[in-house]
Amino acid sequence: MIPNRHVYVLGGASTPFIGKGHPDFVWPKHPDFGKRENPTLEEHLTRAIMLALETTGVPASAIQRGFVANFAGETFASQGHLGAMAVRAHPDLAGKPWTRVEAACASGGCAVVSAVEALQAGYDVALVAGAEVQTTVSARVGADYLARAAHYALERSIDEFTFPAMFARRWKAYSQAHGVTDADLGHVGLKAYQNANRNPLAHMRTARRSLEWCQTASDQNARFLQNEELKEHLKMSDCSQVSDGGSALVLCTESGLARLGKRPSDAIQLRSVGQSTGPLAGVTDLLALDTTALAAAEVFGDTGVGREQVGVVEVHDCFTITEWLMLEALGFAARGRAPELTLSGATAIDGRLPVNTGGGLVGFGHPVGATGIKQVVEVWRQMKGLCGDYQIASRPVFGVTANMGGDDRTAVVTLLENVA
Ligand code: CAA
């Protein structure tokens, strides 16, 4: 969808993404255990909103419409009704219309879509915030909650870790069809950790991983699935993190920019957004993300922008194999050819198509409701030169984000332009 009224991303921010493996994450062996608690869902949501307002210099009173992205507040944090929770962040937000948006791991992307639609309907300034807390339970219990993003009755039983098993199934099919191995896929994991090591907000910012670690199963990098057929096809280093965190963005129209005293060059333009939805439990091709491909075809078809013009990409690497499938669904590589992009260095921070420069879901982390919003924040930060140690050298003109819910059941793709 090309918005009828121009839509600008004025900027945004993320809280630090934390969880197991992050130095500030409190757990029984942490020196702060018993002295302080990890931030709550409300704290991540509030911090993300306030950071986005501070970063953009937009007063809370200027926000006309708000959306909160969250997948599983009720199960992980015993909290729903998050639109009303969000307006607690600032007294000037109270009384404005705020709504929660849920589409599993694509909640953030769908909240961006909702904001774009609200701006088409007549609002001029909108705020989109996403947050998730998942560390309140063990990874195994959390896997059961996350399995509600699949068709629970039909797909839950594949493994106690439902989503890791679903993507192990895709990697098994992909590696057999295209003749690639764990030794090749390990380069995707290595890039994620190395990028995260340069990103102060990343969940895995202090976790050092060698190529050999990412390629090889070990006691510390276990093949943890129980499904006998799939177990060989996933290691811990292939997985996104169980993270807590929040991200928020301010979006506005041209008249919103004027009202805020800003120029288009202070922002980036959202040129097009595509959303596609497939039936739960309806995956027919393990070798392709068909739903994501539809959303991508929409944004590139809408705008006529060529893939070769894109200078920065954020893809939903919920597992390492998903990064390759995403690059193929977006049209950056033909089927089975994404490994070449990684192995040639093209997707590195200094490559021709930098992908997931802050570490992606594997390295930066994956607080589910925040992820799709964080992707847009990251492209905005790269375009405006705000990424510090992981800043890419050439300032990209076009950037793409691809956010996915379930096993490619909901997809949101954005095409962003730096209108300097
Ligand atoms: N050998 C064998 N098995 C081992 C082992 C070893 N050395 N070490 C651990 N395990 C097994 C154990 O069975 C353990 O479970 P229990 O402790 O309950 O027995 C299991 O592995 C997990 O171990 P931990 O709890 O110690 O692991 P962790 O807390 O470090 O978590 C992880 C690691 C399981 C990989 C976790 O990070 C994870 O689940 N990541 C994926 C998160 C996820 O699926 N997110 C959703 C992505 S899908 C998406 O984005 C779309 C959507 O809409 C949902």
Short mmCIF file of N, CA and C in Angstrom, two decimals, residues 27-158:
data_model
loop_
_atom_site.label_atom_id
_atom_site.label_comp_id
_atom_site.label_asym_id
_atom_site.label_seq_id
_atom_site.Cartn_x
_atom_site.Cartn_y
_atom_site.Cartn_z
N TRP A 27 19.35 -13.04 37.79
CA TRP A 27 18.96 -14.45 37.96
C TRP A 27 19.68 -14.94 39.22
N PRO A 28 19.36 -16.13 39.69
CA PRO A 28 19.85 -16.54 41.01
C PRO A 28 21.36 -16.39 41.23
N LYS A 29 22.21 -16.52 40.19
CA LYS A 29 23.65 -16.40 40.43
C LYS A 29 24.17 -14.98 40.20
N HIS A 30 23.28 -14.04 39.88
CA HIS A 30 23.71 -12.65 39.64
C HIS A 30 23.95 -11.96 40.97
N PRO A 31 25.02 -11.12 41.07
CA PRO A 31 25.29 -10.45 42.36
C PRO A 31 24.13 -9.57 42.84
N ASP A 32 23.29 -9.12 41.95
CA ASP A 32 22.15 -8.27 42.35
C ASP A 32 20.90 -9.07 42.73
N PHE A 33 21.02 -10.40 42.68
CA PHE A 33 19.84 -11.24 42.97
C PHE A 33 19.32 -10.92 44.39
N GLY A 34 18.04 -10.64 44.48
CA GLY A 34 17.44 -10.30 45.78
C GLY A 34 17.52 -8.82 46.09
N LYS A 35 18.36 -8.09 45.32
CA LYS A 35 18.51 -6.64 45.57
C LYS A 35 17.68 -5.82 44.61
N ARG A 36 17.52 -6.30 43.39
CA ARG A 36 16.67 -5.59 42.42
C ARG A 36 16.00 -6.61 41.51
N GLU A 37 14.94 -6.13 40.83
CA GLU A 37 14.18 -7.00 39.93
C GLU A 37 14.49 -6.59 38.48
N ASN A 38 14.25 -7.48 37.55
CA ASN A 38 14.34 -7.11 36.13
C ASN A 38 13.16 -6.19 35.79
N PRO A 39 13.32 -5.31 34.79
CA PRO A 39 12.21 -4.41 34.43
C PRO A 39 10.95 -5.20 34.03
N THR A 40 9.80 -4.65 34.40
CA THR A 40 8.52 -5.28 34.09
C THR A 40 8.08 -4.92 32.68
N LEU A 41 6.98 -5.55 32.25
CA LEU A 41 6.39 -5.21 30.94
C LEU A 41 6.04 -3.73 30.90
N GLU A 42 5.42 -3.23 31.97
CA GLU A 42 5.04 -1.81 31.98
C GLU A 42 6.28 -0.92 31.91
N GLU A 43 7.34 -1.32 32.60
CA GLU A 43 8.56 -0.48 32.56
C GLU A 43 9.17 -0.44 31.16
N HIS A 44 9.22 -1.57 30.49
CA HIS A 44 9.75 -1.55 29.11
C HIS A 44 8.87 -0.70 28.20
N LEU A 45 7.56 -0.85 28.34
CA LEU A 45 6.63 -0.11 27.49
C LEU A 45 6.77 1.41 27.75
N THR A 46 6.76 1.78 29.02
CA THR A 46 6.85 3.20 29.38
C THR A 46 8.18 3.80 28.94
N ARG A 47 9.26 3.04 29.18
CA ARG A 47 10.59 3.57 28.80
C ARG A 47 10.69 3.76 27.29
N ALA A 48 10.15 2.82 26.55
CA ALA A 48 10.22 2.93 25.09
C ALA A 48 9.45 4.16 24.62
N ILE A 49 8.28 4.38 25.17
CA ILE A 49 7.46 5.54 24.77
C ILE A 49 8.20 6.83 25.12
N MET A 50 8.70 6.91 26.33
CA MET A 50 9.35 8.15 26.76
C MET A 50 10.65 8.40 25.97
N LEU A 51 11.39 7.32 25.68
CA LEU A 51 12.63 7.48 24.89
C LEU A 51 12.30 7.96 23.47
N ALA A 52 11.21 7.43 22.89
CA ALA A 52 10.84 7.84 21.52
C ALA A 52 10.44 9.32 21.52
N LEU A 53 9.71 9.75 22.54
CA LEU A 53 9.32 11.17 22.60
C LEU A 53 10.55 12.05 22.79
N GLU A 54 11.45 11.63 23.69
CA GLU A 54 12.67 12.43 23.92
C GLU A 54 13.54 12.48 22.67
N THR A 55 13.72 11.33 22.02
CA THR A 55 14.60 11.25 20.84
C THR A 55 14.09 12.14 19.72
N THR A 56 12.79 12.18 19.54
CA THR A 56 12.22 12.95 18.43
C THR A 56 11.89 14.39 18.84
N GLY A 57 11.93 14.67 20.13
CA GLY A 57 11.58 16.02 20.60
C GLY A 57 10.10 16.33 20.43
N VAL A 58 9.29 15.28 20.42
CA VAL A 58 7.84 15.47 20.26
C VAL A 58 7.19 15.48 21.65
N PRO A 59 6.41 16.51 21.98
CA PRO A 59 5.73 16.49 23.28
C PRO A 59 4.60 15.46 23.29
N ALA A 60 4.37 14.84 24.44
CA ALA A 60 3.31 13.82 24.54
C ALA A 60 1.96 14.39 24.10
N SER A 61 1.76 15.68 24.33
CA SER A 61 0.47 16.30 23.99
C SER A 61 0.21 16.30 22.48
N ALA A 62 1.28 16.15 21.67
CA ALA A 62 1.11 16.18 20.21
C ALA A 62 0.66 14.83 19.65
N ILE A 63 0.74 13.77 20.45
CA ILE A 63 0.35 12.44 19.96
C ILE A 63 -1.17 12.36 19.91
N GLN A 64 -1.69 12.06 18.70
CA GLN A 64 -3.15 12.02 18.53
C GLN A 64 -3.70 10.59 18.58
N ARG A 65 -2.84 9.60 18.27
CA ARG A 65 -3.31 8.22 18.15
C ARG A 65 -2.18 7.29 18.56
N GLY A 66 -2.50 6.26 19.32
CA GLY A 66 -1.45 5.35 19.77
C GLY A 66 -1.80 3.89 19.57
N PHE A 67 -0.77 3.09 19.31
CA PHE A 67 -0.94 1.64 19.16
C PHE A 67 0.13 0.93 19.99
N VAL A 68 -0.26 -0.15 20.63
CA VAL A 68 0.68 -0.96 21.40
C VAL A 68 0.75 -2.34 20.76
N ALA A 69 1.95 -2.79 20.46
CA ALA A 69 2.15 -4.13 19.92
C ALA A 69 2.61 -5.05 21.04
N ASN A 70 1.90 -6.15 21.19
CA ASN A 70 2.28 -7.14 22.22
C ASN A 70 1.62 -8.45 21.84
N PHE A 71 2.34 -9.54 22.05
CA PHE A 71 1.77 -10.85 21.70
C PHE A 71 1.12 -11.53 22.90
N ALA A 72 1.85 -11.62 24.00
CA ALA A 72 1.42 -12.56 25.04
C ALA A 72 1.51 -11.97 26.45
N GLY A 73 1.08 -10.73 26.61
CA GLY A 73 1.12 -10.09 27.94
C GLY A 73 0.36 -10.89 28.98
N GLU A 74 -0.75 -11.50 28.57
CA GLU A 74 -1.59 -12.22 29.55
C GLU A 74 -0.86 -13.43 30.13
N THR A 75 -0.16 -14.17 29.27
CA THR A 75 0.48 -15.40 29.77
C THR A 75 1.82 -15.12 30.46
N PHE A 76 2.67 -14.29 29.84
CA PHE A 76 4.00 -14.07 30.42
C PHE A 76 3.95 -13.09 31.61
N ALA A 77 2.99 -12.14 31.59
CA ALA A 77 3.05 -11.07 32.60
C ALA A 77 1.69 -10.80 33.25
N SER A 78 0.72 -11.68 33.03
CA SER A 78 -0.62 -11.51 33.62
C SER A 78 -1.19 -10.12 33.37
N GLN A 79 -0.96 -9.61 32.18
CA GLN A 79 -1.42 -8.25 31.89
C GLN A 79 -1.94 -8.13 30.47
N GLY A 80 -3.18 -7.67 30.35
CA GLY A 80 -3.75 -7.31 29.06
C GLY A 80 -4.09 -5.83 29.06
N HIS A 81 -4.95 -5.44 28.16
CA HIS A 81 -5.44 -4.05 28.07
C HIS A 81 -4.28 -3.05 28.03
N LEU A 82 -3.37 -3.29 27.10
CA LEU A 82 -2.10 -2.55 27.12
C LEU A 82 -2.21 -1.15 26.51
N GLY A 83 -3.30 -0.86 25.77
CA GLY A 83 -3.49 0.53 25.32
C GLY A 83 -3.65 1.43 26.53
N ALA A 84 -4.47 0.97 27.47
CA ALA A 84 -4.69 1.76 28.69
C ALA A 84 -3.44 1.78 29.58
N MET A 85 -2.66 0.71 29.51
CA MET A 85 -1.39 0.68 30.25
C MET A 85 -0.42 1.73 29.67
N ALA A 86 -0.41 1.85 28.35
CA ALA A 86 0.55 2.75 27.70
C ALA A 86 0.31 4.21 28.09
N VAL A 87 -0.94 4.61 28.19
CA VAL A 87 -1.18 6.05 28.45
C VAL A 87 -0.81 6.44 29.88
N ARG A 88 -0.48 5.45 30.72
CA ARG A 88 0.06 5.78 32.04
C ARG A 88 1.47 6.40 31.93
N ALA A 89 2.09 6.25 30.74
CA ALA A 89 3.47 6.71 30.58
C ALA A 89 3.61 8.22 30.77
N HIS A 90 2.59 8.97 30.38
CA HIS A 90 2.67 10.43 30.48
C HIS A 90 1.26 11.00 30.63
N PRO A 91 1.06 11.97 31.53
CA PRO A 91 -0.30 12.49 31.75
C PRO A 91 -0.94 13.04 30.47
N ASP A 92 -0.11 13.56 29.55
CA ASP A 92 -0.68 14.17 28.34
C ASP A 92 -1.12 13.12 27.30
N LEU A 93 -0.86 11.85 27.58
CA LEU A 93 -1.36 10.80 26.66
C LEU A 93 -2.79 10.39 27.05
N ALA A 94 -3.16 10.63 28.28
CA ALA A 94 -4.46 10.17 28.77
C ALA A 94 -5.59 10.83 27.99
N GLY A 95 -6.61 10.05 27.67
CA GLY A 95 -7.76 10.58 26.94
C GLY A 95 -7.66 10.38 25.45
N LYS A 96 -6.44 10.11 24.94
CA LYS A 96 -6.26 9.87 23.50
C LYS A 96 -6.64 8.42 23.17
N PRO A 97 -6.97 8.14 21.90
CA PRO A 97 -7.31 6.75 21.55
C PRO A 97 -6.07 5.87 21.38
N TRP A 98 -5.98 4.83 22.19
CA TRP A 98 -4.87 3.86 22.12
C TRP A 98 -5.44 2.45 22.02
N THR A 99 -4.84 1.63 21.19
CA THR A 99 -5.34 0.28 20.95
C THR A 99 -4.17 -0.69 20.90
N ARG A 100 -4.39 -1.88 21.42
CA ARG A 100 -3.37 -2.93 21.27
C ARG A 100 -3.57 -3.67 19.95
N VAL A 101 -2.44 -4.08 19.36
CA VAL A 101 -2.47 -4.86 18.11
C VAL A 101 -1.73 -6.17 18.37
N GLU A 102 -2.33 -7.28 17.98
CA GLU A 102 -1.69 -8.59 18.21
C GLU A 102 -1.66 -9.40 16.92
N ALA A 103 -0.48 -9.81 16.52
CA ALA A 103 -0.32 -10.73 15.39
C ALA A 103 0.94 -11.54 15.64
N ALA A 104 1.01 -12.16 16.82
CA ALA A 104 2.17 -12.96 17.21
C ALA A 104 3.46 -12.14 17.06
N CYS A 105 4.47 -12.70 16.44
CA CYS A 105 5.75 -11.99 16.34
C CYS A 105 5.69 -10.86 15.31
N ALA A 106 4.59 -10.77 14.55
CA ALA A 106 4.40 -9.64 13.63
C ALA A 106 3.53 -8.55 14.27
N SER A 107 3.33 -8.61 15.57
CA SER A 107 2.51 -7.57 16.23
C SER A 107 3.07 -6.18 15.96
N GLY A 108 4.39 -6.04 16.03
CA GLY A 108 5.01 -4.73 15.82
C GLY A 108 4.78 -4.20 14.42
N GLY A 109 4.99 -5.07 13.43
CA GLY A 109 4.76 -4.66 12.04
C GLY A 109 3.30 -4.28 11.82
N CYS A 110 2.40 -5.07 12.39
CA CYS A 110 0.97 -4.77 12.21
C CYS A 110 0.58 -3.48 12.93
N ALA A 111 1.23 -3.16 14.02
CA ALA A 111 0.95 -1.89 14.70
C ALA A 111 1.41 -0.72 13.82
N VAL A 112 2.52 -0.89 13.12
CA VAL A 112 2.96 0.15 12.17
C VAL A 112 1.91 0.31 11.07
N VAL A 113 1.41 -0.81 10.56
CA VAL A 113 0.35 -0.75 9.53
C VAL A 113 -0.86 0.01 10.08
N SER A 114 -1.26 -0.29 11.30
CA SER A 114 -2.42 0.38 11.91
C SER A 114 -2.18 1.88 12.00
N ALA A 115 -0.97 2.27 12.35
CA ALA A 115 -0.67 3.71 12.46
C ALA A 115 -0.74 4.37 11.08
N VAL A 116 -0.21 3.69 10.07
CA VAL A 116 -0.27 4.24 8.71
C VAL A 116 -1.73 4.44 8.31
N GLU A 117 -2.55 3.44 8.62
CA GLU A 117 -3.98 3.55 8.28
C GLU A 117 -4.65 4.70 9.04
N ALA A 118 -4.26 4.88 10.29
CA ALA A 118 -4.83 5.98 11.09
C ALA A 118 -4.43 7.33 10.49
N LEU A 119 -3.19 7.40 9.98
CA LEU A 119 -2.75 8.66 9.36
C LEU A 119 -3.50 8.89 8.04
N GLN A 120 -3.82 7.80 7.33
CA GLN A 120 -4.63 7.96 6.10
C GLN A 120 -6.04 8.43 6.45
N ALA A 121 -6.51 8.01 7.62
CA ALA A 121 -7.89 8.34 8.01
C ALA A 121 -8.02 9.78 8.52
N GLY A 122 -6.88 10.45 8.76
CA GLY A 122 -7.01 11.85 9.15
C GLY A 122 -6.16 12.31 10.32
N TYR A 123 -5.65 11.38 11.11
CA TYR A 123 -4.73 11.81 12.18
C TYR A 123 -3.42 12.28 11.55
N ASP A 124 -2.68 13.11 12.29
CA ASP A 124 -1.41 13.62 11.76
C ASP A 124 -0.18 13.13 12.51
N VAL A 125 -0.34 12.75 13.79
CA VAL A 125 0.83 12.30 14.57
C VAL A 125 0.42 11.06 15.37
N ALA A 126 1.15 9.97 15.16
CA ALA A 126 0.84 8.71 15.86
C ALA A 126 2.08 8.15 16.52
N LEU A 127 1.87 7.45 17.62
CA LEU A 127 2.98 6.77 18.30
C LEU A 127 2.69 5.27 18.33
N VAL A 128 3.70 4.49 17.99
CA VAL A 128 3.57 3.04 17.99
C VAL A 128 4.60 2.49 18.96
N ALA A 129 4.16 1.72 19.94
CA ALA A 129 5.10 1.17 20.93
C ALA A 129 4.87 -0.33 21.04
N GLY A 130 5.96 -1.08 21.14
CA GLY A 130 5.83 -2.52 21.32
C GLY A 130 6.66 -2.97 22.50
N ALA A 131 6.17 -3.93 23.23
CA ALA A 131 6.94 -4.45 24.37
C ALA A 131 6.55 -5.89 24.64
N GLU A 132 7.50 -6.63 25.18
CA GLU A 132 7.23 -8.01 25.60
C GLU A 132 8.18 -8.34 26.74
N VAL A 133 7.69 -9.12 27.68
CA VAL A 133 8.52 -9.68 28.74
C VAL A 133 8.30 -11.18 28.68
N GLN A 134 9.39 -11.97 28.59
CA GLN A 134 9.24 -13.42 28.42
C GLN A 134 10.03 -14.22 29.44
N THR A 135 10.80 -13.49 30.29
CA THR A 135 11.73 -14.21 31.17
C THR A 135 11.10 -14.54 32.52
N THR A 136 9.79 -14.36 32.62
CA THR A 136 9.09 -14.67 33.86
C THR A 136 8.93 -16.17 34.06
N VAL A 137 9.16 -16.95 32.99
CA VAL A 137 9.03 -18.41 33.06
C VAL A 137 10.24 -19.04 32.38
N SER A 138 10.42 -20.34 32.51
CA SER A 138 11.54 -21.02 31.85
C SER A 138 11.34 -21.01 30.33
N ALA A 139 12.41 -21.25 29.60
CA ALA A 139 12.32 -21.29 28.13
C ALA A 139 11.32 -22.36 27.69
N ARG A 140 11.24 -23.45 28.44
CA ARG A 140 10.33 -24.54 28.05
C ARG A 140 8.87 -24.13 28.22
N VAL A 141 8.55 -23.48 29.34
CA VAL A 141 7.17 -23.00 29.53
C VAL A 141 6.87 -21.88 28.52
N GLY A 142 7.86 -21.02 28.31
CA GLY A 142 7.69 -19.94 27.33
C GLY A 142 7.43 -20.49 25.94
N ALA A 143 8.05 -21.60 25.62
CA ALA A 143 7.84 -22.22 24.29
C ALA A 143 6.38 -22.62 24.13
N ASP A 144 5.76 -23.04 25.23
CA ASP A 144 4.33 -23.39 25.18
C ASP A 144 3.48 -22.14 24.93
N TYR A 145 3.83 -21.04 25.58
CA TYR A 145 3.09 -19.80 25.33
C TYR A 145 3.27 -19.35 23.87
N LEU A 146 4.53 -19.41 23.42
CA LEU A 146 4.81 -18.96 22.04
C LEU A 146 4.12 -19.86 21.01
N ALA A 147 3.88 -21.11 21.40
CA ALA A 147 3.23 -22.05 20.46
C ALA A 147 1.83 -21.59 20.09
N ARG A 148 1.27 -20.68 20.84
CA ARG A 148 -0.07 -20.14 20.50
C ARG A 148 -0.01 -19.28 19.23
N ALA A 149 1.19 -19.00 18.73
CA ALA A 149 1.33 -18.31 17.45
C ALA A 149 1.26 -19.30 16.28
N ALA A 150 1.29 -20.59 16.61
CA ALA A 150 1.03 -21.64 15.61
C ALA A 150 -0.43 -22.05 15.79
N HIS A 151 -0.88 -23.06 15.06
CA HIS A 151 -2.22 -23.61 15.32
C HIS A 151 -2.05 -24.59 16.47
N TYR A 152 -2.44 -24.18 17.66
CA TYR A 152 -2.09 -24.93 18.87
C TYR A 152 -2.59 -26.37 18.81
N ALA A 153 -3.85 -26.56 18.38
CA ALA A 153 -4.42 -27.91 18.37
C ALA A 153 -3.72 -28.81 17.36
N LEU A 154 -3.30 -28.25 16.25
CA LEU A 154 -2.74 -29.08 15.18
C LEU A 154 -1.21 -29.18 15.22
N GLU A 155 -0.55 -28.14 15.78
CA GLU A 155 0.90 -28.08 15.59
C GLU A 155 1.71 -28.14 16.88
N ARG A 156 1.04 -27.99 18.00
CA ARG A 156 1.77 -27.93 19.27
C ARG A 156 2.63 -29.16 19.50
N SER A 157 2.13 -30.32 19.06
CA SER A 157 2.78 -31.58 19.45
C SER A 157 4.06 -31.89 18.66
N ILE A 158 4.45 -31.04 17.73
CA ILE A 158 5.67 -31.35 16.97
C ILE A 158 6.88 -31.48 17.90
#
